[in-house]
Amino acid sequence: MSQPSQFATVMIVDDSAVQNNHAATLCRQLGIDVVGQAKDGQHALELLAALATLPSLLIIDLEMPVMDGISLIQKLADQHQSGAILIVSSREAALLSSVKTMIKAYGLPLVDAIAKPLNIDTLTASFARYATSKAYAPSQQPKTIIHVTEIVAAITDQQFIAYFQPKIRLSNGMIQGVEALVRWKHPEKGMIFPNDFIPQAEEHGLIHDITLQMLDMSLIWLKYWQSHGLNLTVSINLSAGALADLSLAEQIGNRVAAAGIAPKQIVLEITETAVMADVALSLTTLARLRLNGFGLSIDDYGTGFSSMQQLSRIPFTELKIDRSFVDGASDSLQLENMVSIAIDTAKKLGLSSVAEGVETAADWQLLKRLGCEVAQGYLAAKPMPGEALIEWIKHNSKRVREI
């Protein structure tokens, strides 16, 4: 009996006629219309060019004559047209992991990369994981063109607002803290996300003011949540420009003291690249902040070459594992091993381990088994305004505990 699938049509690309026909049979059992069966990448491109509508799914082998699967994927990326891609190959797991990373880097939709022989169970499991990840994935926002004078006006008029994403303790499913994420409520252009204005703010020396405004808003919400019985931490991102300002540590300390908040409730997140921008100034600021009791988190851990060096010279209290390692770790031995190493490193150094970008229950359960302490991501909650947090806790605590 066929089962419903999120894919309406499929093209299968495999030089083995037996494997090709087998995959076609499985897809038909799942109610997917097979619109093409190609013997190699070149043949696939010819078939695709002849179709009026692209198939919603491409099942691609890697090893093929004339044009292999990797070259085909590159061509699809160059042409900016492709349905979702499922890699099915008999090659080693390390190669499959690399191809998955390559597909994501090209910006193509990736279902999975799985080992042959293909069967109905692995196929449906891959489809289910893909559907779940799409459900929790953040929607893509079109880039907004911003002029620096608009950022100056936004600072003056206090147009920036703080959103907060819960950080959940994996051992008991309870909220431990939140990460503060800046949003810009532009009077004409609507909600603007950080990637559209933070780089300009850093370039023109405006990031310091935005950081302090985020801190002020976070302190207000911390006091509000405390009045409702919630004792949380708030993580705030520090950029390279902010770290280079030697007055930053004192200004943060003064604001936190004036608000009556304990410094340990503020965790300052720093990326490796931010520290490397000016090592001496960065270390001066970070050492003073830690001396005054603030938490320090190394953000995006593992994405740079200097991670271990940074851990050895900065008094971090938290290690945040980058989403590029977390996402799909339950389905990749290589990613699982990388995450495991990061968690073990945190334990040996006495740091709290936090995994970001958790979007599937399988990844959540893996992190729990590996001993990761805290997780955040769309599976638990999207970023939300401060006033929504208490209601979110009331309606979602049970669900999160049961993941």
CSV table of C-alpha atoms in Angstrom, one decimal:
chain,number,residue,atom,x,y,z
A,1,MET,CA,0.0,0.0,0.0
A,2,SER,CA,1.3,3.4,-0.9
A,3,GLN,CA,2.0,5.9,1.8
A,4,PRO,CA,1.7,9.7,1.6
A,5,SER,CA,4.9,11.6,0.7
A,6,GLN,CA,5.8,15.3,0.6
A,7,PHE,CA,7.3,14.6,-2.8
A,8,ALA,CA,5.0,14.4,-5.9
A,9,THR,CA,7.6,13.5,-8.5
A,10,VAL,CA,11.1,12.0,-8.6
A,11,MET,CA,14.0,11.5,-11.0
A,12,ILE,CA,16.4,8.7,-10.2
A,13,VAL,CA,20.1,8.9,-11.3
A,14,ASP,CA,22.0,5.6,-11.0
A,15,ASP,CA,24.2,3.8,-13.5
A,16,SER,CA,23.0,0.4,-12.1
A,17,ALA,CA,19.8,-0.5,-13.9
A,18,VAL,CA,18.9,-2.9,-11.0
A,19,GLN,CA,19.4,-0.2,-8.4
A,20,ASN,CA,17.6,2.4,-10.5
A,21,ASN,CA,14.5,0.2,-11.1
A,22,HIS,CA,14.5,-0.8,-7.4
A,23,ALA,CA,14.5,2.8,-6.3
A,24,ALA,CA,11.7,3.6,-8.8
A,25,THR,CA,9.6,0.7,-7.4
A,26,LEU,CA,10.0,2.0,-3.8
A,27,CYS,CA,9.0,5.5,-4.8
A,28,ARG,CA,5.9,4.3,-6.6
A,29,GLN,CA,5.0,2.4,-3.4
A,30,LEU,CA,5.1,5.7,-1.6
A,31,GLY,CA,2.9,7.4,-4.1
A,32,ILE,CA,5.7,9.3,-5.9
A,33,ASP,CA,5.4,9.6,-9.7
A,34,VAL,CA,8.7,8.6,-11.4
A,35,VAL,CA,9.2,11.2,-14.2
A,36,GLY,CA,12.7,10.1,-15.2
A,37,GLN,CA,15.4,7.4,-14.7
A,38,ALA,CA,18.9,8.5,-15.8
A,39,LYS,CA,22.0,6.4,-16.1
A,40,ASP,CA,24.5,9.2,-15.2
A,41,GLY,CA,24.7,12.9,-14.5
A,42,GLN,CA,24.8,14.0,-18.1
A,43,HIS,CA,21.8,11.9,-19.0
A,44,ALA,CA,20.0,13.4,-16.0
A,45,LEU,CA,20.6,17.0,-17.2
A,46,GLU,CA,19.2,16.0,-20.6
A,47,LEU,CA,16.1,14.6,-19.1
A,48,LEU,CA,15.6,17.6,-16.8
A,49,ALA,CA,16.0,20.0,-19.7
A,50,ALA,CA,13.1,18.2,-21.5
A,51,LEU,CA,10.7,18.4,-18.6
A,52,ALA,CA,8.2,21.2,-18.3
A,53,THR,CA,8.3,21.0,-14.5
A,54,LEU,CA,11.3,20.0,-12.4
A,55,PRO,CA,10.8,16.9,-10.2
A,56,SER,CA,10.4,17.6,-6.5
A,57,LEU,CA,12.9,14.9,-5.6
A,58,LEU,CA,16.2,13.8,-7.1
A,59,ILE,CA,17.7,10.4,-5.9
A,60,ILE,CA,21.3,10.5,-7.0
A,61,ASP,CA,24.1,7.9,-6.9
A,62,LEU,CA,27.7,9.2,-6.5
A,63,GLU,CA,29.8,6.8,-8.6
A,64,MET,CA,28.7,6.9,-12.3
A,65,PRO,CA,30.5,7.1,-15.7
A,66,VAL,CA,30.4,10.2,-18.0
A,67,MET,CA,29.3,12.5,-15.1
A,68,ASP,CA,29.3,11.4,-11.5
A,69,GLY,CA,26.9,12.5,-8.8
A,70,ILE,CA,29.2,15.2,-7.4
A,71,SER,CA,29.6,16.9,-10.8
A,72,LEU,CA,25.8,16.6,-11.3
A,73,ILE,CA,25.1,18.4,-8.0
A,74,GLN,CA,27.6,21.2,-9.0
A,75,LYS,CA,25.8,21.6,-12.3
A,76,LEU,CA,22.4,21.8,-10.6
A,77,ALA,CA,23.8,24.5,-8.3
A,78,ASP,CA,25.2,26.5,-11.2
A,79,GLN,CA,21.8,26.4,-12.9
A,80,HIS,CA,20.0,27.4,-9.7
A,81,GLN,CA,17.4,24.7,-10.2
A,82,SER,CA,16.9,21.5,-8.3
A,83,GLY,CA,14.3,19.7,-6.4
A,84,ALA,CA,15.3,18.2,-3.0
A,85,ILE,CA,18.3,15.8,-3.2
A,86,LEU,CA,18.6,12.4,-1.7
A,87,ILE,CA,22.1,10.8,-2.1
A,88,VAL,CA,22.1,6.9,-2.1
A,89,SER,CA,25.6,5.5,-2.4
A,90,SER,CA,27.7,2.5,-1.4
A,91,ARG,CA,30.7,4.7,-0.6
A,92,GLU,CA,32.1,5.3,3.0
A,93,ALA,CA,30.3,7.4,5.6
A,94,ALA,CA,33.0,10.1,5.6
A,95,LEU,CA,32.4,10.8,1.9
A,96,LEU,CA,28.7,10.8,2.3
A,97,SER,CA,29.1,13.3,5.2
A,98,SER,CA,31.3,15.5,3.0
A,99,VAL,CA,28.7,15.5,0.1
A,100,LYS,CA,25.9,16.4,2.5
A,101,THR,CA,28.0,19.4,3.7
A,102,MET,CA,28.7,20.3,0.0
A,103,ILE,CA,25.0,20.2,-0.9
A,104,LYS,CA,24.1,22.5,2.0
A,105,ALA,CA,27.0,24.9,1.1
A,106,TYR,CA,25.5,25.2,-2.4
A,107,GLY,CA,22.2,26.1,-0.9
A,108,LEU,CA,20.4,23.1,-2.4
A,109,PRO,CA,17.6,21.3,-0.4
A,110,LEU,CA,19.1,18.1,1.1
A,111,VAL,CA,16.9,15.2,2.2
A,112,ASP,CA,19.6,12.8,3.3
A,113,ALA,CA,22.7,10.8,2.3
A,114,ILE,CA,22.2,7.1,2.9
A,115,ALA,CA,24.0,3.9,2.2
A,116,LYS,CA,22.9,1.3,-0.3
A,117,PRO,CA,21.0,-0.9,-0.6
A,118,LEU,CA,17.9,1.3,-0.5
A,119,ASN,CA,14.9,0.0,1.2
A,120,ILE,CA,11.4,1.2,2.1
A,121,ASP,CA,12.2,1.7,5.8
A,122,THR,CA,15.3,3.9,5.3
A,123,LEU,CA,13.6,5.8,2.5
A,124,THR,CA,10.5,6.7,4.7
A,125,ALA,CA,12.7,7.5,7.7
A,126,SER,CA,14.8,9.9,5.6
A,127,PHE,CA,11.6,11.6,4.3
A,128,ALA,CA,10.2,11.9,7.9
A,129,ARG,CA,13.4,13.5,9.1
A,130,TYR,CA,13.4,15.9,6.2
A,131,ALA,CA,9.8,16.9,6.9
A,132,THR,CA,10.5,17.5,10.5
A,133,SER,CA,13.6,19.6,9.8
A,134,LYS,CA,11.6,21.7,7.3
A,135,ALA,CA,8.8,22.2,9.9
A,136,TYR,CA,11.3,23.7,12.4
A,137,ALA,CA,13.6,25.5,10.0
A,138,PRO,CA,13.6,29.3,10.1
A,139,SER,CA,11.8,30.9,7.2
A,140,GLN,CA,14.2,32.6,4.7
A,141,GLN,CA,13.8,36.4,4.9
A,142,PRO,CA,14.6,38.5,1.8
A,143,LYS,CA,17.5,40.8,2.3
A,144,THR,CA,16.6,44.4,3.2
A,145,ILE,CA,18.7,47.2,1.9
A,146,ILE,CA,19.8,49.5,4.8
A,147,HIS,CA,21.6,52.8,4.9
A,148,VAL,CA,23.9,53.6,7.8
A,149,THR,CA,21.9,56.8,8.6
A,150,GLU,CA,18.9,54.5,9.2
A,151,ILE,CA,20.9,52.6,11.8
A,152,VAL,CA,21.9,55.8,13.5
A,153,ALA,CA,18.2,56.8,13.7
A,154,ALA,CA,17.3,53.4,15.0
A,155,ILE,CA,19.7,53.8,17.9
A,156,THR,CA,18.5,57.3,18.7
A,157,ASP,CA,14.8,56.3,18.5
A,158,GLN,CA,15.3,53.0,20.2
A,159,GLN,CA,13.8,50.9,17.4
A,160,PHE,CA,15.8,47.8,18.2
A,161,ILE,CA,13.9,45.2,20.2
A,162,ALA,CA,15.1,42.0,22.0
A,163,TYR,CA,13.8,38.5,21.2
A,164,PHE,CA,14.7,35.6,23.4
A,165,GLN,CA,15.2,31.9,22.6
A,166,PRO,CA,15.0,29.4,25.4
A,167,LYS,CA,18.0,27.3,26.5
A,168,ILE,CA,16.8,24.0,27.8
A,169,ARG,CA,18.6,21.7,30.3
A,170,LEU,CA,18.6,18.3,28.7
A,171,SER,CA,18.6,16.3,31.9
A,172,ASN,CA,15.2,17.5,33.0
A,173,GLY,CA,13.7,19.5,30.1
A,174,MET,CA,13.5,22.7,32.2
A,175,ILE,CA,14.4,26.2,30.9
A,176,GLN,CA,17.7,27.3,32.2
A,177,GLY,CA,18.1,30.6,30.4
A,178,VAL,CA,17.6,32.5,27.1
A,179,GLU,CA,19.7,33.9,24.4
A,180,ALA,CA,18.9,37.6,23.5
A,181,LEU,CA,18.7,38.1,19.8
A,182,VAL,CA,18.4,41.6,18.3
A,183,ARG,CA,15.6,42.6,15.9
A,184,TRP,CA,14.9,45.9,14.3
A,185,LYS,CA,11.3,47.1,14.1
A,186,HIS,CA,11.7,49.6,11.3
A,187,PRO,CA,8.9,52.1,11.0
A,188,GLU,CA,8.6,51.6,7.2
A,189,LYS,CA,10.4,48.4,6.3
A,190,GLY,CA,9.0,46.2,9.1
A,191,MET,CA,11.0,43.6,11.0
A,192,ILE,CA,14.6,43.5,10.0
A,193,PHE,CA,17.0,40.7,11.0
A,194,PRO,CA,20.6,41.0,12.2
A,195,ASN,CA,22.3,39.9,9.0
A,196,ASP,CA,20.9,42.9,7.2
A,197,PHE,CA,22.3,45.5,9.6
A,198,ILE,CA,24.9,44.1,12.1
A,199,PRO,CA,27.8,44.1,9.5
A,200,GLN,CA,27.2,47.8,8.7
A,201,ALA,CA,26.8,48.6,12.4
A,202,GLU,CA,30.2,47.0,13.1
A,203,GLU,CA,31.8,48.8,10.1
A,204,HIS,CA,30.7,52.2,11.2
A,205,GLY,CA,31.3,51.8,14.9
A,206,LEU,CA,27.7,51.6,15.9
A,207,ILE,CA,27.7,48.1,17.4
A,208,HIS,CA,28.7,49.3,20.9
A,209,ASP,CA,25.4,51.3,21.3
A,210,ILE,CA,23.3,48.4,20.0
A,211,THR,CA,25.0,46.0,22.4
A,212,LEU,CA,24.3,48.3,25.4
A,213,GLN,CA,20.6,48.7,24.3
A,214,MET,CA,20.3,44.9,24.1
A,215,LEU,CA,21.7,44.6,27.6
A,216,ASP,CA,19.3,47.3,28.9
A,217,MET,CA,16.3,45.5,27.4
A,218,SER,CA,17.6,42.1,28.7
A,219,LEU,CA,17.9,43.5,32.2
A,220,ILE,CA,14.4,44.8,32.2
A,221,TRP,CA,13.0,41.5,31.2
A,222,LEU,CA,15.2,39.6,33.7
A,223,LYS,CA,13.7,41.7,36.5
A,224,TYR,CA,10.2,41.1,35.1
A,225,TRP,CA,10.7,37.3,34.9
A,226,GLN,CA,12.2,37.3,38.4
A,227,SER,CA,9.1,39.0,39.7
A,228,HIS,CA,7.1,36.0,38.3
A,229,GLY,CA,9.4,33.4,39.9
A,230,LEU,CA,11.7,32.7,37.0
A,231,ASN,CA,15.5,32.8,37.8
A,232,LEU,CA,17.1,32.7,34.4
A,233,THR,CA,20.3,33.6,32.7
A,234,VAL,CA,20.5,35.8,29.6
A,235,SER,CA,23.1,35.3,26.9
A,236,ILE,CA,24.1,38.4,24.9
A,237,ASN,CA,26.4,38.4,21.8
A,238,LEU,CA,29.5,40.5,21.8
A,239,SER,CA,31.0,41.5,18.4
A,240,ALA,CA,34.6,42.2,17.5
A,241,GLY,CA,33.8,46.0,17.6
A,242,ALA,CA,32.3,45.8,21.0
A,243,LEU,CA,35.2,43.8,22.4
A,244,ALA,CA,37.7,46.4,21.2
A,245,ASP,CA,36.1,49.1,23.3
A,246,LEU,CA,38.0,49.1,26.7
A,247,SER,CA,35.1,50.9,28.4
A,248,LEU,CA,32.7,48.1,27.6
A,249,ALA,CA,33.4,46.0,30.7
A,250,GLU,CA,32.8,48.9,33.0
A,251,GLN,CA,29.6,50.0,31.2
A,252,ILE,CA,28.2,46.5,31.4
A,253,GLY,CA,29.1,46.2,35.0
A,254,ASN,CA,27.5,49.5,36.0
A,255,ARG,CA,24.3,48.8,34.1
A,256,VAL,CA,23.9,45.3,35.7
A,257,ALA,CA,24.6,46.6,39.2
A,258,ALA,CA,22.1,49.5,38.7
A,259,ALA,CA,19.5,47.0,37.7
A,260,GLY,CA,20.1,44.8,40.8
A,261,ILE,CA,20.9,41.8,38.7
A,262,ALA,CA,23.7,39.4,39.7
A,263,PRO,CA,26.5,39.3,37.1
A,264,LYS,CA,26.4,35.5,37.0
A,265,GLN,CA,22.9,35.8,35.3
A,266,ILE,CA,24.5,37.5,32.3
A,267,VAL,CA,26.4,35.3,29.8
A,268,LEU,CA,28.4,37.1,27.1
A,269,GLU,CA,28.8,35.1,23.9
A,270,ILE,CA,31.9,35.6,21.8
A,271,THR,CA,32.9,34.1,18.5
A,272,GLU,CA,36.4,33.0,17.7
A,273,THR,CA,36.7,35.6,14.9
A,274,ALA,CA,35.6,38.4,17.2
A,275,VAL,CA,38.5,37.6,19.6
A,276,MET,CA,41.0,37.3,16.7
A,277,ALA,CA,40.2,40.8,15.5
A,278,ASP,CA,42.4,42.3,18.2
A,279,VAL,CA,43.6,39.8,20.6
A,280,ALA,CA,45.1,42.1,23.2
A,281,LEU,CA,42.1,44.4,23.5
A,282,SER,CA,39.7,41.4,23.4
A,283,LEU,CA,41.5,39.6,26.2
A,284,THR,CA,41.6,42.8,28.3
A,285,THR,CA,37.8,43.2,28.1
A,286,LEU,CA,37.0,39.5,28.6
A,287,ALA,CA,39.3,39.1,31.6
A,288,ARG,CA,37.7,42.1,33.3
A,289,LEU,CA,34.2,40.8,32.6
A,290,ARG,CA,35.1,37.4,34.0
A,291,LEU,CA,36.8,39.0,37.0
A,292,ASN,CA,33.5,40.8,37.8
A,293,GLY,CA,31.5,37.5,37.7
A,294,PHE,CA,30.0,37.5,34.2
A,295,GLY,CA,29.7,34.2,32.3
A,296,LEU,CA,31.7,33.9,29.1
A,297,SER,CA,30.6,31.6,26.2
A,298,ILE,CA,32.7,30.6,23.2
A,299,ASP,CA,30.1,30.8,20.4
A,300,ASP,CA,30.2,28.7,17.2
A,301,TYR,CA,32.7,26.4,18.7
A,302,GLY,CA,34.5,24.2,16.2
A,303,THR,CA,34.1,26.5,13.1
A,304,GLY,CA,37.5,28.1,13.4
A,305,PHE,CA,41.0,26.7,13.4
A,306,SER,CA,41.9,28.3,16.7
A,307,SER,CA,39.2,26.8,19.0
A,308,MET,CA,41.6,25.0,21.3
A,309,GLN,CA,43.9,28.0,21.5
A,310,GLN,CA,41.0,30.2,22.5
A,311,LEU,CA,39.9,27.8,25.2
A,312,SER,CA,43.4,27.8,26.7
A,313,ARG,CA,43.7,31.6,27.0
A,314,ILE,CA,40.2,32.9,27.7
A,315,PRO,CA,38.3,32.1,31.0
A,316,PHE,CA,35.2,30.7,29.4
A,317,THR,CA,32.4,29.2,31.4
A,318,GLU,CA,30.4,27.8,28.5
A,319,LEU,CA,31.2,26.0,25.2
A,320,LYS,CA,28.5,26.5,22.6
A,321,ILE,CA,28.6,23.8,19.9
A,322,ASP,CA,27.9,25.2,16.4
A,323,ARG,CA,24.7,24.2,14.6
A,324,SER,CA,26.8,22.9,11.6
A,325,PHE,CA,27.9,20.0,13.8
A,326,VAL,CA,24.6,19.5,15.7
A,327,ASP,CA,22.2,19.5,12.8
A,328,GLY,CA,21.9,15.9,11.5
A,329,ALA,CA,24.4,14.5,14.0
A,330,SER,CA,22.0,11.6,14.8
A,331,ASP,CA,22.3,10.5,11.2
A,332,SER,CA,26.1,11.0,10.7
A,333,LEU,CA,28.8,9.2,12.6
A,334,GLN,CA,31.3,11.9,11.7
A,335,LEU,CA,29.1,14.7,13.1
A,336,GLU,CA,28.3,12.6,16.2
A,337,ASN,CA,32.0,12.1,16.9
A,338,MET,CA,32.7,15.8,16.5
A,339,VAL,CA,29.8,16.7,18.9
A,340,SER,CA,31.0,14.0,21.4
A,341,ILE,CA,34.6,15.4,21.3
A,342,ALA,CA,33.2,19.0,22.0
A,343,ILE,CA,31.1,17.7,24.9
A,344,ASP,CA,34.0,15.8,26.4
A,345,THR,CA,36.3,18.8,26.0
A,346,ALA,CA,33.8,21.0,27.9
A,347,LYS,CA,33.5,18.4,30.7
A,348,LYS,CA,37.3,18.2,31.1
A,349,LEU,CA,37.6,21.9,31.2
A,350,GLY,CA,34.8,22.4,33.6
A,351,LEU,CA,32.6,24.2,31.1
A,352,SER,CA,28.9,24.0,30.5
A,353,SER,CA,28.1,22.5,27.1
A,354,VAL,CA,25.4,24.1,24.9
A,355,ALA,CA,24.2,22.7,21.6
A,356,GLU,CA,22.6,25.2,19.2
A,357,GLY,CA,20.4,24.7,16.2
A,358,VAL,CA,18.6,21.5,17.4
A,359,GLU,CA,15.8,20.9,15.1
A,360,THR,CA,14.9,17.2,15.3
A,361,ALA,CA,14.0,14.9,18.2
A,362,ALA,CA,16.7,12.4,17.1
A,363,ASP,CA,19.4,15.0,17.4
A,364,TRP,CA,18.0,16.1,20.8
A,365,GLN,CA,18.1,12.5,22.1
A,366,LEU,CA,21.6,12.0,20.8
A,367,LEU,CA,22.8,15.1,22.6
A,368,LYS,CA,21.2,13.9,25.8
A,369,ARG,CA,22.9,10.5,25.5
A,370,LEU,CA,26.3,12.1,24.9
A,371,GLY,CA,26.0,14.1,28.0
A,372,CYS,CA,25.4,17.6,26.6
A,373,GLU,CA,24.0,19.9,29.3
A,374,VAL,CA,21.9,22.4,27.4
A,375,ALA,CA,20.2,22.7,24.0
A,376,GLN,CA,18.4,25.4,22.1
A,377,GLY,CA,16.8,25.4,18.7
A,378,TYR,CA,13.6,25.5,16.8
A,379,LEU,CA,12.6,22.0,18.1
A,380,ALA,CA,12.1,23.5,21.5
A,381,ALA,CA,11.2,27.1,20.6
A,382,LYS,CA,11.7,29.9,18.1
A,383,PRO,CA,13.0,33.3,19.4
A,384,MET,CA,10.1,35.3,20.9
A,385,PRO,CA,9.4,38.6,22.5
A,386,GLY,CA,10.0,38.9,26.3
A,387,GLU,CA,6.3,39.1,27.1
A,388,ALA,CA,5.7,35.7,25.4
A,389,LEU,CA,8.1,33.7,27.5
A,390,ILE,CA,6.0,33.0,30.5
A,391,GLU,CA,3.1,31.8,28.4
A,392,TRP,CA,5.4,29.7,26.3
A,393,ILE,CA,6.7,28.0,29.5
A,394,LYS,CA,3.1,27.3,30.6
A,395,HIS,CA,2.1,25.7,27.4
A,396,ASN,CA,5.3,24.0,26.3
A,397,SER,CA,7.1,22.7,29.4
A,398,LYS,CA,5.5,19.3,29.2
A,399,ARG,CA,6.1,18.9,25.5
A,400,VAL,CA,9.8,19.8,25.8
A,401,ARG,CA,10.3,17.4,28.8
A,402,GLU,CA,8.9,14.6,26.6
A,403,ILE,CA,11.1,15.1,23.6
